[in-house]
Coordinates of C-alpha atoms and ligand atoms in Angstrom, one line a residue:
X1 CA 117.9 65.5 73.2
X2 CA 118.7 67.5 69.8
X3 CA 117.4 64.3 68.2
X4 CA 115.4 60.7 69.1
X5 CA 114.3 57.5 66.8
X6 CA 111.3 56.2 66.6
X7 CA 110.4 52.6 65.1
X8 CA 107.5 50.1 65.3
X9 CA 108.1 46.5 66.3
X10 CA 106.3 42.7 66.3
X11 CA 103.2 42.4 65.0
X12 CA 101.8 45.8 63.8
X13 CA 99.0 47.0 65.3
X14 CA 96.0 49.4 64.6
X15 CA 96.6 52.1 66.0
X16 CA 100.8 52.4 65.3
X17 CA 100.5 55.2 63.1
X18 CA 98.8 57.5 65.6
X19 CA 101.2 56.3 68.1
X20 CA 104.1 57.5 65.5
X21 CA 101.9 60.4 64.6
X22 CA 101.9 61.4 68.5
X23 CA 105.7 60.4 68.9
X24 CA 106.5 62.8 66.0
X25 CA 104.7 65.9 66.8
X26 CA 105.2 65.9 70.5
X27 CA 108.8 65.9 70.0
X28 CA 108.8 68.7 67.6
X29 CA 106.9 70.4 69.7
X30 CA 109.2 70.0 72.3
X31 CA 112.3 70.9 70.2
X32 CA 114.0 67.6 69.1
X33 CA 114.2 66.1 65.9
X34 CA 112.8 62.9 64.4
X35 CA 114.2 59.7 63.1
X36 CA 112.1 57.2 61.9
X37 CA 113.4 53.3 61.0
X38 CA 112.4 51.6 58.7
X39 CA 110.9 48.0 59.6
X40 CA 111.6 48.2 63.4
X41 CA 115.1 47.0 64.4
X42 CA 115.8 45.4 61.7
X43 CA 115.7 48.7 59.7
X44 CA 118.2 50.6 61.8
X45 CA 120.5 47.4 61.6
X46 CA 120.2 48.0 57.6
X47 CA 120.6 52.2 58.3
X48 CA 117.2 52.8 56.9
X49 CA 116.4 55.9 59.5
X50 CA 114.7 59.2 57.7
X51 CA 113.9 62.4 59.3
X52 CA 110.3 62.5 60.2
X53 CA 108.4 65.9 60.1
X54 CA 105.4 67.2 60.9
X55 CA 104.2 66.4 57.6
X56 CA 105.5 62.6 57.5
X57 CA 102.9 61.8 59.7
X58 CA 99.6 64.0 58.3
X59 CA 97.2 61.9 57.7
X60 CA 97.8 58.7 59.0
X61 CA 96.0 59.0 62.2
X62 CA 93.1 56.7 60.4
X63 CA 95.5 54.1 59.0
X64 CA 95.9 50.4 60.0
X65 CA 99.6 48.8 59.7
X66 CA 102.2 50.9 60.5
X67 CA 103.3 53.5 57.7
X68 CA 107.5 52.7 58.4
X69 CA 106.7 49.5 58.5
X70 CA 107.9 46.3 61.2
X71 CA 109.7 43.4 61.6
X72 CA 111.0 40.4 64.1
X73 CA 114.5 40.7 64.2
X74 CA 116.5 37.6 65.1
X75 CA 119.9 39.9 64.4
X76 CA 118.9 42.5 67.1
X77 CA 118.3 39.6 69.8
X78 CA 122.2 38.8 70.1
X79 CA 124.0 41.4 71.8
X80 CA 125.9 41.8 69.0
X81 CA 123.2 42.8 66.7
X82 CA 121.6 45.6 70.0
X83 CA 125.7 47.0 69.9
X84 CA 125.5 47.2 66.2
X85 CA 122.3 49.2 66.6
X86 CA 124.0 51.6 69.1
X87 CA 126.8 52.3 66.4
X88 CA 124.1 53.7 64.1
X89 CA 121.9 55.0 66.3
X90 CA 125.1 57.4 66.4
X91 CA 126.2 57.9 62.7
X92 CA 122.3 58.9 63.1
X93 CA 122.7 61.7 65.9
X94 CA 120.3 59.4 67.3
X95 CA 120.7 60.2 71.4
X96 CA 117.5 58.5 72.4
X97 CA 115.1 55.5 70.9
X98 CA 111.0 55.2 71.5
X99 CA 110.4 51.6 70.2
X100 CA 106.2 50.9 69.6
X101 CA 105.7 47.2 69.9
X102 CA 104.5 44.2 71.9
X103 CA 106.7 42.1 74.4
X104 CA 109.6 40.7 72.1
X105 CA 110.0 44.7 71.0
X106 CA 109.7 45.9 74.8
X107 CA 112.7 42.8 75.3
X108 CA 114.5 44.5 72.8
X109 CA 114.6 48.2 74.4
X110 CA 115.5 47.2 77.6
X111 CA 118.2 45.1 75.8
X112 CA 119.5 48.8 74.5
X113 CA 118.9 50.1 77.9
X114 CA 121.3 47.8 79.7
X115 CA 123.3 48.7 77.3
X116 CA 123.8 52.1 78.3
X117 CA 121.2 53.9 75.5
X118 CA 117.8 55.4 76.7
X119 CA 114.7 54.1 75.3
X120 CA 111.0 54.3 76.0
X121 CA 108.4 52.1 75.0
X122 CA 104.9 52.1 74.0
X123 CA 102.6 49.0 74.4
X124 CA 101.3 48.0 71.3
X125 CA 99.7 45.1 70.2
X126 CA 96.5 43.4 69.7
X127 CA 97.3 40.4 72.2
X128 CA 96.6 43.2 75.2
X129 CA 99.2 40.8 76.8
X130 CA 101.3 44.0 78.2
X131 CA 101.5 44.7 82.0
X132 CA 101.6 48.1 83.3
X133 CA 98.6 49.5 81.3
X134 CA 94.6 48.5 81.3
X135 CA 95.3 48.2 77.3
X136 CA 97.8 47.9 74.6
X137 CA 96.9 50.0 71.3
X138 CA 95.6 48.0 68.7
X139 CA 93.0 45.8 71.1
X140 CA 90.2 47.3 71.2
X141 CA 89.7 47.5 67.3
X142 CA 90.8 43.8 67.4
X143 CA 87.7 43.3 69.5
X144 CA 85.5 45.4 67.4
X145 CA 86.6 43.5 64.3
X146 CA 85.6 40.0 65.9
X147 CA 82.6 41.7 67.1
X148 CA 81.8 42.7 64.2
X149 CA 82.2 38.9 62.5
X150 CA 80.6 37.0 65.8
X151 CA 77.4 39.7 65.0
X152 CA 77.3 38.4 61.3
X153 CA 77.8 34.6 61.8
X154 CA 75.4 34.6 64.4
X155 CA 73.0 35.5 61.5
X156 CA 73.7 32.3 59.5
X157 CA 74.4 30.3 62.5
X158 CA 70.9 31.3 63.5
X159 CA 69.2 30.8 60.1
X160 CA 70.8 27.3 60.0
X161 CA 70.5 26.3 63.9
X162 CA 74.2 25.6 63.8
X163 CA 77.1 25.8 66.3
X164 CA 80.0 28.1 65.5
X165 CA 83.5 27.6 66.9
X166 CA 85.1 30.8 66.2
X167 CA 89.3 30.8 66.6
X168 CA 90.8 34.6 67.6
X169 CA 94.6 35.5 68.4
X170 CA 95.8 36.5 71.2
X171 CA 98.8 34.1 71.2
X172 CA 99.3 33.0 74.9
X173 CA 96.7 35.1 76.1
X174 CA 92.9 35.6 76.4
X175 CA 92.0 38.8 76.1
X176 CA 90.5 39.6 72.7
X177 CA 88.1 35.9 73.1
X178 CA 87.2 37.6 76.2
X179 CA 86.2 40.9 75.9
X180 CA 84.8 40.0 72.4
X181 CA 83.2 37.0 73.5
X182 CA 81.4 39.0 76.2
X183 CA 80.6 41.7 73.7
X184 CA 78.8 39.2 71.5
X185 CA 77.4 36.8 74.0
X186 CA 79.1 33.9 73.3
X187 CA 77.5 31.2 74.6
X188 CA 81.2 29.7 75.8
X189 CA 84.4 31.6 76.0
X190 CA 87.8 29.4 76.2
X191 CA 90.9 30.5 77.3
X192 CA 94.4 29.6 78.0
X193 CA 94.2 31.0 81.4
X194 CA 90.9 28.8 82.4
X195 CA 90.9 25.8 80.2
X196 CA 87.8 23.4 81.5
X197 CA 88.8 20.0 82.6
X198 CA 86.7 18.1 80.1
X199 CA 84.8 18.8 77.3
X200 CA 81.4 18.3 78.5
X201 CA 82.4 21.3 81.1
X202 CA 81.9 23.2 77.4
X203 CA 79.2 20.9 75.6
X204 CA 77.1 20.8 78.6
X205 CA 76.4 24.8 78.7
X206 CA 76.1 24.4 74.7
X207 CA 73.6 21.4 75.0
X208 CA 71.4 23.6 77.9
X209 CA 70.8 26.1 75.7
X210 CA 69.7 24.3 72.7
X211 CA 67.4 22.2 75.6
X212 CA 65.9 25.5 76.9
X213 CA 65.1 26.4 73.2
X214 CA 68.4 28.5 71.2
X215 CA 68.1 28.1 68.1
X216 CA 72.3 28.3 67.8
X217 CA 75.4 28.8 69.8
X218 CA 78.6 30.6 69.1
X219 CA 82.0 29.4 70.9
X220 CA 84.7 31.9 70.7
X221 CA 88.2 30.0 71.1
X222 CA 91.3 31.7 72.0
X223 CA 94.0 30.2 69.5
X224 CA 96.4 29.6 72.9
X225 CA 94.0 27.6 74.4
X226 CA 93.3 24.6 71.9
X227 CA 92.9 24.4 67.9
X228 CA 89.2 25.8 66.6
X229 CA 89.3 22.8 64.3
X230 CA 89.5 19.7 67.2
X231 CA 87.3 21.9 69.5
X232 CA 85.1 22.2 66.4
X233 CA 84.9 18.2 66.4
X234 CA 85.0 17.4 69.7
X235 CA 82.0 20.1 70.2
X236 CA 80.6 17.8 67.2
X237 CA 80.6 14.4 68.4
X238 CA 78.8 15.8 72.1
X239 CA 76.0 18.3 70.7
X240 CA 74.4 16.1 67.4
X241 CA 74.4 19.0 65.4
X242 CA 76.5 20.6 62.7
X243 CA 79.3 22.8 63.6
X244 CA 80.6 25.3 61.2
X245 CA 84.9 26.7 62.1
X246 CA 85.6 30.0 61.3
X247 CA 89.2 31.3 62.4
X248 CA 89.9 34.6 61.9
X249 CA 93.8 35.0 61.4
X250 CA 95.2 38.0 60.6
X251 CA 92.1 39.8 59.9
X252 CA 92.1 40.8 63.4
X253 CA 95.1 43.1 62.7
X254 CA 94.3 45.3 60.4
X255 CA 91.5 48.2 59.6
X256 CA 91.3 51.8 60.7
X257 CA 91.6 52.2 64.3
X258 CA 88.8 52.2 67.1
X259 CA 88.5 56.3 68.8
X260 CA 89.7 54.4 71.6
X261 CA 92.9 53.1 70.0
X262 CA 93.5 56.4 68.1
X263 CA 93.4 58.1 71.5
X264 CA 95.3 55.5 73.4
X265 CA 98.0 55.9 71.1
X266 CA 97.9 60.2 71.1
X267 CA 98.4 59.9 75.1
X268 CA 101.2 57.2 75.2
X269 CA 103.2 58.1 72.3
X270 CA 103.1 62.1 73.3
X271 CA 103.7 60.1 77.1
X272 CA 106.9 58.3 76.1
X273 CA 108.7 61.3 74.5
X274 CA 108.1 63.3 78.0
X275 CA 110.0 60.5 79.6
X276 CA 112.6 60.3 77.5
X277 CA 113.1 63.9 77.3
X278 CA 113.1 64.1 80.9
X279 CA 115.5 61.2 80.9
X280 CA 113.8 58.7 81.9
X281 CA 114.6 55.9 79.8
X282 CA 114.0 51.9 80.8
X283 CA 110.3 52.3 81.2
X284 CA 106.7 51.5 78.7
X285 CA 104.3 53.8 79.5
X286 CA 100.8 53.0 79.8
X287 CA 97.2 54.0 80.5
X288 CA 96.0 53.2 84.2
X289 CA 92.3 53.8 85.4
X290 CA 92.6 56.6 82.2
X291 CA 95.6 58.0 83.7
X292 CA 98.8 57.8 81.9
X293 CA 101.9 56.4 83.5
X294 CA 105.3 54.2 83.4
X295 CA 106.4 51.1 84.5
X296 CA 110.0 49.7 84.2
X297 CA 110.8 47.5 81.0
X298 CA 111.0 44.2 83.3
X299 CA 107.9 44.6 84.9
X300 CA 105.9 45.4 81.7
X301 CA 107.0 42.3 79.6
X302 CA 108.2 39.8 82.7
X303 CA 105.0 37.9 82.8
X304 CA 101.8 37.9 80.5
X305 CA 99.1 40.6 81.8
X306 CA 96.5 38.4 84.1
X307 CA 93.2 37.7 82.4
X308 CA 90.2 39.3 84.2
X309 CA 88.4 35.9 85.7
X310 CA 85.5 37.9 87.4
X311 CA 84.5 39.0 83.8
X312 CA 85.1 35.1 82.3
X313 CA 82.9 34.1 85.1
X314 CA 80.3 36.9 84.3
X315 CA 80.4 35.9 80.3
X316 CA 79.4 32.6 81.8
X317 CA 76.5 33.6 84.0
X318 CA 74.8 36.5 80.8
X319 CA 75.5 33.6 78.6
X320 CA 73.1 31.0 80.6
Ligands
F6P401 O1 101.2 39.2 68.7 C1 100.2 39.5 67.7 C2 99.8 38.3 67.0 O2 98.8 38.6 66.0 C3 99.3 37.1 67.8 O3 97.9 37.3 68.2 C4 99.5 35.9 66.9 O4 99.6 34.7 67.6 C5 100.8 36.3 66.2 O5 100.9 37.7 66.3 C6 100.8 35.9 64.7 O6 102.1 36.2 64.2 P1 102.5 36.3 62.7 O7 101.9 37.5 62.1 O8 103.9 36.3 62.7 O9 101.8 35.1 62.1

């Protein structure tokens, strides 16, 4: 292809600037040209594509967000909107599309892709809700950043003998509460995929503890699985003691990028122009057991990425 588009999609991600970075100078390397849009699909909609070069994306490896910006596009859902987009893709000399985004953006490409007009995708968002891969860019440092706020409230929670109910993302999914629940030995992690029957199944653990002698406890909530607030007052009326709320919001998606994320996002974005190049459009690459691969659109996006239960269960057990 003489020359491809790249955009980011959803909810940025740390990590999307590498990815773009990667996306870029791969396909330079490999002879093509750049396009980049402008606010995902919503910016080629509006025509705003520029020609990336190698310099466009110096010094960016390090930055959160996403340097061309991203959007949800409600336009680009309808067929008409994804037909549109074709039409500029080529006023653009645009013969190829690698989109960086989470599920709605991977719904998106394969929208184009039925379409007739080859796109890749790269799995990008903090929710690590993306099948086909071990890890979607931009979760790990959402980890590390709630990591690094369960470490420091665990230091006034401790100095106050207080209970903390601590709200992540995640959306529908689990992941970040787990793995940064785990990280910071949480004393209770809760889910969407394993929500406990009642609440004593969670104030009983909690209650244990402060029996045996902790002098605090930290809950990490994921925001699919119930409201931080009512588990923060239901924890209230079982334990007799005060509990403090902290939700973290959109914290979680910003800051530099982990190694990890900045490296994730080198290997799939240099990943998904070899694929397209080769003509091999309709698939989201990924990272499996730290090799990189492919899976189709439908089977990336078609249901949410299964939560890990052996680990919840571990969390559990460490967290005694
Ligand atoms: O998908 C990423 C995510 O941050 C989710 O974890 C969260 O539920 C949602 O996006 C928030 O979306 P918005 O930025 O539109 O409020």
């Amino acid at each position: 292809m003489h020359r491809i588009g790249v955009l980011t999609s959803g909810g940025d991600a740390p990590g999307m600037n590498a990815a773009v970075r990667a996306v870029t100078r791969m396909a330079i390397h490999s002879g093509s040209e750049v396009v980049g849009y402008e606010h995902g699909y919503q910016g080629v909609l509006e025509g705003k594509g520029k020609i990336l070069k190698l310099g466009s994306v110096g010094g960016i490896i390090d930055d959160g967000g996403t340097f061309l910006g991203t959007a949800r596009c409600g336009e680009f859902r309808e067929v008409a909107g994804k037909k549109k987009a074709i039409k500029q893709f080529e006023k653009d000399g645009v013969e190829g599309l690698i989109v960086i985004g989470g599920d709605g953006s991977l719904r998106g490409a394969q929208g184009l892709f039925d379409l007739g007009f080859p796109v890749v995708g790269v799995p990008a968002t903090i929710d690590n809700d993306i099948c086909g891969t071990d890890y979607s860019i931009g979760f790990d440092t959402a980890v590390n950043t709630v990591l690094d706020v369960i470490s420091k409230i665990r230091d006034t929670a401790s100095a106050h003998e207080r209970v903390f109910v601590i709200e992540t993302m995640g959306r529908t999914s689990g992941w970040i509460a787990l793995y940064a629940g785990l990280a910071g030995g949480a004393d209770f992690i809760l889910v969407p995929e394993n929500v406990p029957e009642t609440i004593e199944d969670l104030t009983d653990p909690i209650i244990r503890g402060h029996e045996r002698g902790k002098q605090h406890s930290v809950i990490v909530v994921a925001e699919g699985a119930a409201s931080g607030m009512d588990v923060a007052e239901r924890v209230q009326e079982k334990v007799g003691r005060e509990v403090k709320l902290s939700v973290l919001g959109h914290m979680q998606r910003g800051g530099a990028p982990t190694a990890f994320d900045r490296i994730l996002a080198s290997r799939l974005g240099a990943h998904a122009v070899e694929l397209l190049l080769a003509n091999r459009g309709g698939m989201s690459v990924g990272l499996v057991g730290n090799k990189v691969s492919a899976c189709w659109f439908t089977e990336a996006y078609s249901h949410g990425k299964e939560l890990d239960l052996e680990i919840l269960e571990l969390a559990g057990i460490l967290a005694l």
